[in-house]
C-alpha atoms as an extended CHARMM CRD file, in Angstrom:
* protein
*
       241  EXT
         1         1  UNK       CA              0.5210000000       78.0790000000      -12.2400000000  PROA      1               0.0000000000
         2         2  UNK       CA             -1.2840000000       74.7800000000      -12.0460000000  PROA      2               0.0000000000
         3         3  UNK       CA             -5.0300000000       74.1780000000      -12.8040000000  PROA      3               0.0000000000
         4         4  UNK       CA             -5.8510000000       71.3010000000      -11.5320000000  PROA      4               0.0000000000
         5         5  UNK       CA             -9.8600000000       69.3370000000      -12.0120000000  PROA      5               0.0000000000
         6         6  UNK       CA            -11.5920000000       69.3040000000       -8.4440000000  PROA      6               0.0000000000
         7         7  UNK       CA            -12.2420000000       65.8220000000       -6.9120000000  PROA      7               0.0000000000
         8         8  UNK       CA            -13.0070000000       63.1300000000       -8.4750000000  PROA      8               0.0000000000
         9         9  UNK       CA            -12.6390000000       64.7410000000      -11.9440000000  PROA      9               0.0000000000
        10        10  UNK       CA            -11.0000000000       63.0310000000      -14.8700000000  PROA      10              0.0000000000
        11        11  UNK       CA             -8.5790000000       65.6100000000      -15.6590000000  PROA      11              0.0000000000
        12        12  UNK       CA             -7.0320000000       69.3920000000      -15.6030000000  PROA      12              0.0000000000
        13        13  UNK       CA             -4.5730000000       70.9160000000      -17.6730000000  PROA      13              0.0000000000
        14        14  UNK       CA             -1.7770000000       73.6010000000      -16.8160000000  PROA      14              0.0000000000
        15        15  UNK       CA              0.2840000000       75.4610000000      -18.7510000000  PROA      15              0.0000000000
        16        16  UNK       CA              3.3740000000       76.8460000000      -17.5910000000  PROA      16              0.0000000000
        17        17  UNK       CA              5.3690000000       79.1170000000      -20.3850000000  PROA      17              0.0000000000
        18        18  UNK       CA              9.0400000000       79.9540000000      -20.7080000000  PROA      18              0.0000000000
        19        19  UNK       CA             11.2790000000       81.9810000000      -23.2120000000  PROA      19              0.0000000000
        20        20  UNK       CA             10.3780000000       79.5000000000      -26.3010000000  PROA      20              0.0000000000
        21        21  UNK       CA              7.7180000000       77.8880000000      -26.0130000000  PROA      21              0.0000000000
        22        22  UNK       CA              4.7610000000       77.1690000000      -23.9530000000  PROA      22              0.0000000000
        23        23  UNK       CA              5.1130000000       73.9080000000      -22.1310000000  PROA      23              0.0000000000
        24        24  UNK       CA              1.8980000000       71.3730000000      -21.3850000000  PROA      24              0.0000000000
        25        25  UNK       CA              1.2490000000       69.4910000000      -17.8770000000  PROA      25              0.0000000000
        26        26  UNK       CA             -1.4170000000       67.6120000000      -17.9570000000  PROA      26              0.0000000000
        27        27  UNK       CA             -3.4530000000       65.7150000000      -14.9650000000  PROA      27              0.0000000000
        28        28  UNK       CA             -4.8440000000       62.4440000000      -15.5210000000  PROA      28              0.0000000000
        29        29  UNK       CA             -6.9160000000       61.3320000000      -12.0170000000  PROA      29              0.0000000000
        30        30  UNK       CA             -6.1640000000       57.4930000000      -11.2830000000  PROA      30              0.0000000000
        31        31  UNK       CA             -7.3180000000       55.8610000000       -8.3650000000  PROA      31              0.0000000000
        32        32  UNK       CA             -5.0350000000       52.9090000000       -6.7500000000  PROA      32              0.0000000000
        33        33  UNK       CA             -5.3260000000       50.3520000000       -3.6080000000  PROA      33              0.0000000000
        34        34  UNK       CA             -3.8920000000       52.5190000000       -1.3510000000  PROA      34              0.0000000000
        35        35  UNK       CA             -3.9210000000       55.7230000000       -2.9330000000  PROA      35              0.0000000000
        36        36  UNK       CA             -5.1030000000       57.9380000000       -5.3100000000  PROA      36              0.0000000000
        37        37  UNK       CA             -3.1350000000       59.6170000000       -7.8710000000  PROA      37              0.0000000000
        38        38  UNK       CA             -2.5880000000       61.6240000000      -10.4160000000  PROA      38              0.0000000000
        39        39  UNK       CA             -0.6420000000       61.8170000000      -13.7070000000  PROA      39              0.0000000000
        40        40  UNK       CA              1.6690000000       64.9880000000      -14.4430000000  PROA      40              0.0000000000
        41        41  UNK       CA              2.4890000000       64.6230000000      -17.9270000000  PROA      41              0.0000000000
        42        42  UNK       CA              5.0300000000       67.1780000000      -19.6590000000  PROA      42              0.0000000000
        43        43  UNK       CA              7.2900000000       67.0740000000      -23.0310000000  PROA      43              0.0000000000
        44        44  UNK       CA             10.7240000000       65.7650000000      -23.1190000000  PROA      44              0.0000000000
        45        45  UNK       CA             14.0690000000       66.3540000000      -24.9400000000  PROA      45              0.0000000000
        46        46  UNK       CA             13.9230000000       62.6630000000      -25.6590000000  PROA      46              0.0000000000
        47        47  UNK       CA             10.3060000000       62.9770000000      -27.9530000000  PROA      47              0.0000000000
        48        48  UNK       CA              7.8840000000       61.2600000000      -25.4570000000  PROA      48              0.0000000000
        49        49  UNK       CA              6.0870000000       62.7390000000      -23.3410000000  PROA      49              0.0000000000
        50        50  UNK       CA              7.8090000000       62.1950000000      -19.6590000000  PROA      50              0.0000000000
        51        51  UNK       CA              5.0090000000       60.7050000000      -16.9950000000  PROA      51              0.0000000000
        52        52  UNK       CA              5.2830000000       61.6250000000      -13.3790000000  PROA      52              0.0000000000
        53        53  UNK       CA              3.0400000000       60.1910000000      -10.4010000000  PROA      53              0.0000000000
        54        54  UNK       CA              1.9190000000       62.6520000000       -8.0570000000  PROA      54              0.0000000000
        55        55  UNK       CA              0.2350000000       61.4970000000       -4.7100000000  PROA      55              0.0000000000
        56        56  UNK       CA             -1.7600000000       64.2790000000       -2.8400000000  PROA      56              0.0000000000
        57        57  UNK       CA             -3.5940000000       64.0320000000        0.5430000000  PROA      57              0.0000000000
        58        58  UNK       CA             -3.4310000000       67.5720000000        1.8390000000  PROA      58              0.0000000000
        59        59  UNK       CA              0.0450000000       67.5900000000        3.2650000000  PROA      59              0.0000000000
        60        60  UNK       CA              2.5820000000       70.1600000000        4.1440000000  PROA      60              0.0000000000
        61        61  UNK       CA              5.3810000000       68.1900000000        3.0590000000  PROA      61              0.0000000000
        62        62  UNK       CA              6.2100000000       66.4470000000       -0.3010000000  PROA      62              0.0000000000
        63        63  UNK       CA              8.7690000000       63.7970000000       -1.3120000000  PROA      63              0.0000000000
        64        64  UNK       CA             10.6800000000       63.9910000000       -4.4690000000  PROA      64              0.0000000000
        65        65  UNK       CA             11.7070000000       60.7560000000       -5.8790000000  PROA      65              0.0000000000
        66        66  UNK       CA             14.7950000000       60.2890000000       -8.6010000000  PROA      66              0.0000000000
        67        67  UNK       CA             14.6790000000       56.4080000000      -10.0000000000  PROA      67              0.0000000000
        68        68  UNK       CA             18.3600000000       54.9640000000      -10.7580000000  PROA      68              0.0000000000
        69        69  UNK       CA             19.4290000000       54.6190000000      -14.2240000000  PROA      69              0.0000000000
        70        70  UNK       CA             17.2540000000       51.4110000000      -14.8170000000  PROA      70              0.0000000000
        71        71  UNK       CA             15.7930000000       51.2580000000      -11.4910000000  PROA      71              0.0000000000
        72        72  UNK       CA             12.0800000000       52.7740000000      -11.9980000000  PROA      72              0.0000000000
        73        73  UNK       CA             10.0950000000       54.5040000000       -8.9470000000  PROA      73              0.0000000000
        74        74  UNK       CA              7.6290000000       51.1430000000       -9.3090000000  PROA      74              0.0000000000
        75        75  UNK       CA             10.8840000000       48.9040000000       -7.6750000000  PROA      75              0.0000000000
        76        76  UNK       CA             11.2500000000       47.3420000000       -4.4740000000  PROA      76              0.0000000000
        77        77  UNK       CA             13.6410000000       49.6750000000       -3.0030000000  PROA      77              0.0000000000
        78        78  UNK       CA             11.5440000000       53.0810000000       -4.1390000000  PROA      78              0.0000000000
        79        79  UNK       CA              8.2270000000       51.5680000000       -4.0200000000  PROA      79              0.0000000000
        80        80  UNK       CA              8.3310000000       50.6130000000       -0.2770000000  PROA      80              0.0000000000
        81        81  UNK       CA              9.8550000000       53.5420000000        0.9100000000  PROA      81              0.0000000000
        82        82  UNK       CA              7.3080000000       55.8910000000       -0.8570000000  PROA      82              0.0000000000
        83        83  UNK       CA              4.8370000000       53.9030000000        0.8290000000  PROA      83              0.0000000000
        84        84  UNK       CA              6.6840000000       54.6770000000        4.1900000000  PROA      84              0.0000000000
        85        85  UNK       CA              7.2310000000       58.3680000000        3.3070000000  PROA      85              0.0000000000
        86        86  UNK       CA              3.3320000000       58.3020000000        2.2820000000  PROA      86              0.0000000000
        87        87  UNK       CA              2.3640000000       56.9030000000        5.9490000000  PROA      87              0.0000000000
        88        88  UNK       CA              4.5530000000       59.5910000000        7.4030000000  PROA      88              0.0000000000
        89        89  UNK       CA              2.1980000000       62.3860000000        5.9020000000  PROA      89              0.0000000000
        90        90  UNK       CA              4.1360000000       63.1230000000        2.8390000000  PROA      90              0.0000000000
        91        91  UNK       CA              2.9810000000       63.6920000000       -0.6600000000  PROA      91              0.0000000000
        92        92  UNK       CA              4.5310000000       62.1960000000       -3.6610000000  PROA      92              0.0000000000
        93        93  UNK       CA              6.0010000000       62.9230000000       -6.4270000000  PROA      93              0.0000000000
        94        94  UNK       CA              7.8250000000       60.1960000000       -8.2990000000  PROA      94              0.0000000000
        95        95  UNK       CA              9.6620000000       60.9650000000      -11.4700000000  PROA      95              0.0000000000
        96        96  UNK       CA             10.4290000000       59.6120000000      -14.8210000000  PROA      96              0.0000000000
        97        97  UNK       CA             13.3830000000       60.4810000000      -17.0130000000  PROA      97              0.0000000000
        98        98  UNK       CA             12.5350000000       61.1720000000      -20.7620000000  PROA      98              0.0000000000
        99        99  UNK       CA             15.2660000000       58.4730000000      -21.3750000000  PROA      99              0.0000000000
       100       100  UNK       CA             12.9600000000       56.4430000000      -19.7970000000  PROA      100             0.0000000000
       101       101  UNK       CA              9.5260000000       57.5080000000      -21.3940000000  PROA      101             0.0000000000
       102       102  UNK       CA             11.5490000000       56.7180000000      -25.1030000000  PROA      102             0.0000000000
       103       103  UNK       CA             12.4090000000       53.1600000000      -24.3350000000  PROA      103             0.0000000000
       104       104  UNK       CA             16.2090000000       54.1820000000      -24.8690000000  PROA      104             0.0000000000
       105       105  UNK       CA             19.8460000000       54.1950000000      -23.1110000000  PROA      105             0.0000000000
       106       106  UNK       CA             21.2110000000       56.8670000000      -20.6870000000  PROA      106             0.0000000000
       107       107  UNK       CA             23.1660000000       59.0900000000      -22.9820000000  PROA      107             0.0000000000
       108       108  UNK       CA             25.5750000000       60.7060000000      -20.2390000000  PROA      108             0.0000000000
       109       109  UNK       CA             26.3740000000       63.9680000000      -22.7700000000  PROA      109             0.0000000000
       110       110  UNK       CA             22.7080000000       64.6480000000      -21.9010000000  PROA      110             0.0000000000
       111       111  UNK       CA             22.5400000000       64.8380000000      -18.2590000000  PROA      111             0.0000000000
       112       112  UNK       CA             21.9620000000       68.0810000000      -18.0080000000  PROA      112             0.0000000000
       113       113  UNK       CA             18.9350000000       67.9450000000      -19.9540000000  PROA      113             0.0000000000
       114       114  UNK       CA             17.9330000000       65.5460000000      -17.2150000000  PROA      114             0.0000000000
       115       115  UNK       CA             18.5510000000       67.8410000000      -14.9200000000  PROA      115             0.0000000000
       116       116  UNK       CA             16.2690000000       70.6520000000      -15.9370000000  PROA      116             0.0000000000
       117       117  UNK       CA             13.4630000000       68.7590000000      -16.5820000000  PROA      117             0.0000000000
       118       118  UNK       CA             13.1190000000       67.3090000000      -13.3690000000  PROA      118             0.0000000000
       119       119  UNK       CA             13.6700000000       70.8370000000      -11.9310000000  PROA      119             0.0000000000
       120       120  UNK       CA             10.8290000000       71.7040000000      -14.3700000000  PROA      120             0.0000000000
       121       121  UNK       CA              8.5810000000       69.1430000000      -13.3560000000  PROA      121             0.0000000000
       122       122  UNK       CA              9.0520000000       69.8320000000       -9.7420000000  PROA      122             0.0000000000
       123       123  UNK       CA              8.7170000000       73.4270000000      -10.1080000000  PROA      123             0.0000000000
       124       124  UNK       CA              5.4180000000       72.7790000000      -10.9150000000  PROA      124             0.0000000000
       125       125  UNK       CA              4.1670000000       71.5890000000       -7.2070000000  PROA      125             0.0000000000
       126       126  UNK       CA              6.9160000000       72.2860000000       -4.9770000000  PROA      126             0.0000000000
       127       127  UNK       CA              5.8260000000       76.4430000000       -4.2430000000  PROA      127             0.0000000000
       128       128  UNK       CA              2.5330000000       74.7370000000       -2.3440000000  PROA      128             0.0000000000
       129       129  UNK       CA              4.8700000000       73.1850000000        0.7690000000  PROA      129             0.0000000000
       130       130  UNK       CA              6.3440000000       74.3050000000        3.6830000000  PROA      130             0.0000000000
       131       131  UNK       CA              8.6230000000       71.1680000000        3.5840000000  PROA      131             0.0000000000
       132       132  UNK       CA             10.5370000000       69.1670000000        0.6720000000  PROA      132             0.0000000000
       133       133  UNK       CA             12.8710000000       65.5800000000        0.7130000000  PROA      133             0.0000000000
       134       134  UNK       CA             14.5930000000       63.9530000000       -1.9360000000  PROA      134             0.0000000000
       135       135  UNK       CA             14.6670000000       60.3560000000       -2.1840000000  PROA      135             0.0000000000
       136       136  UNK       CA             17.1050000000       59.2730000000       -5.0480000000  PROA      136             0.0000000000
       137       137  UNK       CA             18.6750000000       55.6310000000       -5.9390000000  PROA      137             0.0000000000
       138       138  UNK       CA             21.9950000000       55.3580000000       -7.6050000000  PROA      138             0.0000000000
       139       139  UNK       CA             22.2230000000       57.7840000000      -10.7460000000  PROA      139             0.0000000000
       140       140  UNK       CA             19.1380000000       59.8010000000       -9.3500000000  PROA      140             0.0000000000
       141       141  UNK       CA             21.4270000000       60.6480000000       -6.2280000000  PROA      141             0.0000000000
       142       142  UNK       CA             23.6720000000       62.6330000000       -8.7550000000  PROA      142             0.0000000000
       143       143  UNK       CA             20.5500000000       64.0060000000      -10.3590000000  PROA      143             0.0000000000
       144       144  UNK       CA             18.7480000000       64.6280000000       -7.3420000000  PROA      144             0.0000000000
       145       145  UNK       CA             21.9300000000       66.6760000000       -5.7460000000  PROA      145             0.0000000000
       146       146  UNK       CA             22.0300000000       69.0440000000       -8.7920000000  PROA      146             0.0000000000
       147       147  UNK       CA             18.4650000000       69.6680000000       -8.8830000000  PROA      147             0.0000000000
       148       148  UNK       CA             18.7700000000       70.8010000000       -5.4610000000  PROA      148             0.0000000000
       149       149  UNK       CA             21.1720000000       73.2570000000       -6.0510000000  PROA      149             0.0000000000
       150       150  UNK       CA             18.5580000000       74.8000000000       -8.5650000000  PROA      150             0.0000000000
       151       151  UNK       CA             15.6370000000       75.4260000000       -5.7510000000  PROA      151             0.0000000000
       152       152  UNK       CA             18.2720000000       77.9400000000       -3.9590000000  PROA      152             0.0000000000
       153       153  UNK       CA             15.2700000000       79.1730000000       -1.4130000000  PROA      153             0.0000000000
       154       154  UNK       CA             13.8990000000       75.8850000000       -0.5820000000  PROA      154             0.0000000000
       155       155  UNK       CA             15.8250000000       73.7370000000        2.0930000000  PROA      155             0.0000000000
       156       156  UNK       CA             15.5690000000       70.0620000000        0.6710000000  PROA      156             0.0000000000
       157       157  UNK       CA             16.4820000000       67.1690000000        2.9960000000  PROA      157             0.0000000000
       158       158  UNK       CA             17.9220000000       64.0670000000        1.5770000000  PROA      158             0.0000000000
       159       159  UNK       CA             17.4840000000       60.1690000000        1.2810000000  PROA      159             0.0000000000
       160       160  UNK       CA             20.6160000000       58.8770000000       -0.8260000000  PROA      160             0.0000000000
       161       161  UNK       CA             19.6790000000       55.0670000000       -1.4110000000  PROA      161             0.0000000000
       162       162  UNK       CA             22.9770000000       53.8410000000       -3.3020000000  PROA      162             0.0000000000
       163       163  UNK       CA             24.7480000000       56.3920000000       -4.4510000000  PROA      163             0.0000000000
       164       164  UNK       CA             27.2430000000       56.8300000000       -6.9050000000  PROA      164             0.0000000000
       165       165  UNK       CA             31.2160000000       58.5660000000       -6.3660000000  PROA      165             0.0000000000
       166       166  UNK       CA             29.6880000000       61.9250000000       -8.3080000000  PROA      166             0.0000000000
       167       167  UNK       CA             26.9900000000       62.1880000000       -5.5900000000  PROA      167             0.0000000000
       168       168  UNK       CA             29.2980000000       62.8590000000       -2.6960000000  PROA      168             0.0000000000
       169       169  UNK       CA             30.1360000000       66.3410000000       -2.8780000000  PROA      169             0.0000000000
       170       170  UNK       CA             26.5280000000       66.5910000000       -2.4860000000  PROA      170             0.0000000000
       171       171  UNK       CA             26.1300000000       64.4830000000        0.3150000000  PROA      171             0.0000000000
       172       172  UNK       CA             28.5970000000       66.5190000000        2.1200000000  PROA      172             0.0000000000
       173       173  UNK       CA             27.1420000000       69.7950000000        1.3240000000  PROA      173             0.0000000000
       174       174  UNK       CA             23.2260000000       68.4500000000        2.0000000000  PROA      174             0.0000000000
       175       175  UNK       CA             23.6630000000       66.1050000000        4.6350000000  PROA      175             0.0000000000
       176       176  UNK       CA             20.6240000000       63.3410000000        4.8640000000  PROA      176             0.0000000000
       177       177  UNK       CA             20.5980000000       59.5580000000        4.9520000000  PROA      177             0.0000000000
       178       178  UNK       CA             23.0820000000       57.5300000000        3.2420000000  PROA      178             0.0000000000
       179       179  UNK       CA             22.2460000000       53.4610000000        2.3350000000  PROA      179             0.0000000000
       180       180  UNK       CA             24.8340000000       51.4380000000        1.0780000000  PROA      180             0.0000000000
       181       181  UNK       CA             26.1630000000       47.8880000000        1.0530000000  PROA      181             0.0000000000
       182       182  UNK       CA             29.4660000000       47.1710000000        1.7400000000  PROA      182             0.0000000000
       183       183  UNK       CA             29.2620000000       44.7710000000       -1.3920000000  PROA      183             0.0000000000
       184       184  UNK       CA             28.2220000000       47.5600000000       -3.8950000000  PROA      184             0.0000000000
       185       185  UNK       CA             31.2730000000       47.8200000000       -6.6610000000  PROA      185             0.0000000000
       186       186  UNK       CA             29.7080000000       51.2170000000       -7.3420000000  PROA      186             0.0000000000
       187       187  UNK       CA             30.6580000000       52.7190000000       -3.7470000000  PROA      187             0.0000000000
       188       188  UNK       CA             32.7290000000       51.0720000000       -2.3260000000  PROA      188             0.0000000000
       189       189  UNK       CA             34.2970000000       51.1350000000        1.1960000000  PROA      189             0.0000000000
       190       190  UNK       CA             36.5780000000       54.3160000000        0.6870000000  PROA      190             0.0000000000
       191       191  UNK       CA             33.3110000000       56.1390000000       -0.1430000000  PROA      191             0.0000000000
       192       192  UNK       CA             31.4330000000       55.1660000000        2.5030000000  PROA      192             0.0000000000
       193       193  UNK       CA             34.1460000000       56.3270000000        4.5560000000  PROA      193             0.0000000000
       194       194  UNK       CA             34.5560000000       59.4250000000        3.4800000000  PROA      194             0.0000000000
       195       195  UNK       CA             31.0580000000       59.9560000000        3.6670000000  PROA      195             0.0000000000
       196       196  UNK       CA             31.0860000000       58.6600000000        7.3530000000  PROA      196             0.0000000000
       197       197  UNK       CA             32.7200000000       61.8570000000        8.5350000000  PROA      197             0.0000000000
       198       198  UNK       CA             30.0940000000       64.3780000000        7.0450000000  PROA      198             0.0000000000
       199       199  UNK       CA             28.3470000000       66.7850000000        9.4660000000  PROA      199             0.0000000000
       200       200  UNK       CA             24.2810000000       65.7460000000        9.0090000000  PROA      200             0.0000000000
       201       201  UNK       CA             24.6900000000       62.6880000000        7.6120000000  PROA      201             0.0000000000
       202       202  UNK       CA             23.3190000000       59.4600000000        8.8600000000  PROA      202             0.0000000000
       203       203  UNK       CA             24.9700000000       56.0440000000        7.6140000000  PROA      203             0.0000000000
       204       204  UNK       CA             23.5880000000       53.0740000000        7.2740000000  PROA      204             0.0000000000
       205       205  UNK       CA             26.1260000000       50.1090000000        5.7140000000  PROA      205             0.0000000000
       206       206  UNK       CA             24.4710000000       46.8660000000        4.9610000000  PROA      206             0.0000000000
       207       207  UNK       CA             26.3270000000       43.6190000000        5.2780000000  PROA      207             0.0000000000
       208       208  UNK       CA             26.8430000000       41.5270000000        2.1050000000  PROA      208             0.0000000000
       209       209  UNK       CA             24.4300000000       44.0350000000       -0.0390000000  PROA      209             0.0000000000
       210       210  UNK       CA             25.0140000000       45.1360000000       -3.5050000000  PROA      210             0.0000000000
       211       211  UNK       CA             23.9660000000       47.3020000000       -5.5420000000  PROA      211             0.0000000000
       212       212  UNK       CA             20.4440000000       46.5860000000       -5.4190000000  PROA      212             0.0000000000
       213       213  UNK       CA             20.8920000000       46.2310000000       -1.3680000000  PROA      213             0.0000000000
       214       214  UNK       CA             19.9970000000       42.4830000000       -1.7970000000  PROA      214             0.0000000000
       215       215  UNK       CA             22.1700000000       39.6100000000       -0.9060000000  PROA      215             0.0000000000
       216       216  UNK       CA             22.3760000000       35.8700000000       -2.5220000000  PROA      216             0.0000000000
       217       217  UNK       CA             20.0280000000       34.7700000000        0.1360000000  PROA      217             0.0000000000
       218       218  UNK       CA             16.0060000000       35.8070000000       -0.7780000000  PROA      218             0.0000000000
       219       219  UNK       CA             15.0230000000       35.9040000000        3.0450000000  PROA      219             0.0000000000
       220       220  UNK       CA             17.5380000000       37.8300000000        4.0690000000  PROA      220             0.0000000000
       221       221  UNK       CA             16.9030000000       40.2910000000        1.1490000000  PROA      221             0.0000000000
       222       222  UNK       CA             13.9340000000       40.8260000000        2.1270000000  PROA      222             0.0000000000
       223       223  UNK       CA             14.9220000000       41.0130000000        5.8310000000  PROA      223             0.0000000000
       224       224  UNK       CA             17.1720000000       43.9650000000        4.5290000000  PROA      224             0.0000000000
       225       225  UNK       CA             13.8840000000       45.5560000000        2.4080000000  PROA      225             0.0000000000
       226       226  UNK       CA             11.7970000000       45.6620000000        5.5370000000  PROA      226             0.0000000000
       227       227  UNK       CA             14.8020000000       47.0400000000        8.1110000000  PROA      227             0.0000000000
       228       228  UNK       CA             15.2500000000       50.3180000000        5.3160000000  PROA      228             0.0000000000
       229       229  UNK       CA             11.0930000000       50.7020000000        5.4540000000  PROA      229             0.0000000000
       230       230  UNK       CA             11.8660000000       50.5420000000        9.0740000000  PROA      230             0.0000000000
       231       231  UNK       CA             14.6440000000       52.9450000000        9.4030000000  PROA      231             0.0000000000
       232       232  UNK       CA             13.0910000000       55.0540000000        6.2670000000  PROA      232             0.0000000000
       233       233  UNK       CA              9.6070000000       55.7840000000        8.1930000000  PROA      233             0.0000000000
       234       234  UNK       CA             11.4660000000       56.8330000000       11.2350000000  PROA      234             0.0000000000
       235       235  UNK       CA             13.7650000000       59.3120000000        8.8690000000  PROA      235             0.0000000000
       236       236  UNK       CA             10.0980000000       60.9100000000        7.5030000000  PROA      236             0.0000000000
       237       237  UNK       CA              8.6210000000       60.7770000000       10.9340000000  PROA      237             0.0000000000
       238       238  UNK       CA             11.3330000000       63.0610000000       11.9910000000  PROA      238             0.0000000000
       239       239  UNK       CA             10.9100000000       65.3340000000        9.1450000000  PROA      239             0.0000000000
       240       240  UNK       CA              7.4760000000       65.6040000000        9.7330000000  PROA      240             0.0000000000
       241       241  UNK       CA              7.2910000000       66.8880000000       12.6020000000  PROA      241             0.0000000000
């Protein structure tokens, strides 16, 4: 159960207990240009504390975001679209791998880890909406896919933003919106094929992209960045309503 400050207040505490031990979130208010939010703090595997940001305005509907491997929630790609999801009359939540917090390399024997604490962390807000999406980027597709299969009552809808080969037996079993560029050596045009044919699934393929959906070209990067906000804001719009 969370027990969260009132407005305006500095901070809250809430302390959620398991099996082992008793486990810490803590709130830390911060107040930004264009919104205000606030700082879910819990322990890691990885020994440092793992920071989430969590965006509340009173919505029925929260979005979940899973940063790549290297690619933090703070990047274009993430960034922007939180901002879109934000407009749509979402809440946010966007996540941090202990990996992460410790300054260290993705250790692959340890995914699982990863795994449960982002269920953990998200367990801590999701019982307060009626509606939940996922937006995940490259490894946080994979991560985002298995930590749906953990919420079995809640129906999650799903953003994959460059995913990865492991991350499409989840597309085909969740459905959702699928980015890719047809230059990304990670998924590559086999993939995006197979993924074509999915019931639910929306495709978009971007010309010349890579892996970070940007081209050699700056303009036209950023052409690219502002047709996904486009595209992403309808995708929330939908789900909002």
């Amino acid at each position: 159960m969370l027990n969260k400050a009132g407005a305006g207040a500095g901070s809250g505490t809430a302390v959620k207990g398991n099996n082992t031990r008793n486990e810490i979130c803590h709130f830390e208010f911060k107040e930004v240009a264009w919104m205000q939010v606030d700082k879910i703090i819990l322990p890691s595997a990885w020994g440092r504390d793992i920071v989430h940001k969590y965006v509340q305005n009173g919505n029925p509907s929260v979005a979940v975001f899973f940063p790549g491997q290297n690619y933090s929630c703070e990047l274009p790609l993430l960034y922007y679209t939180s901002k879109s999801a934000y407009e749509a009359g979402h809440d946010l939540l966007m996540l941090e791998y202990g990996y992460q917090s410790a300054r260290t390399a993705f250790d692959k024997t340890k995914v699982d880890q990863l795994i449960q604490e982002c269920y953990t962390s998200i367990s801590q807000i999701i019982h307060q909406y009626n509606e939940v999406v996922f937006v995940s980027k490259s490894l946080g597709t994979y991560i985002a896919g298995k930590t749906a299969e953990l919420f079995k009552e809640k129906s999650i809808r799903h953003m994959f933003l460059t995913p990865i080969r492991s991350t499409i037996p989840f597309i085909e079993k969740f459905g959702g919106f699928v980015v890719s560029g047809t230059e990304d050596p990670v998924f590559q045009e086999e993939d995006m094929k197979q993924v074509e044919g999915f019931r639910n699934t929306e495709v978009l393929r971007i010309q010349d992209a890579d892996h970070l959906l940007e081209v050699s070209n700056v303009n036209r990067s950023l052409e690219i960045l502002n047709d996904l906000v486009e595209k992403s804001s309808r995708f929330f719009s939908k789900s909002c309503t």
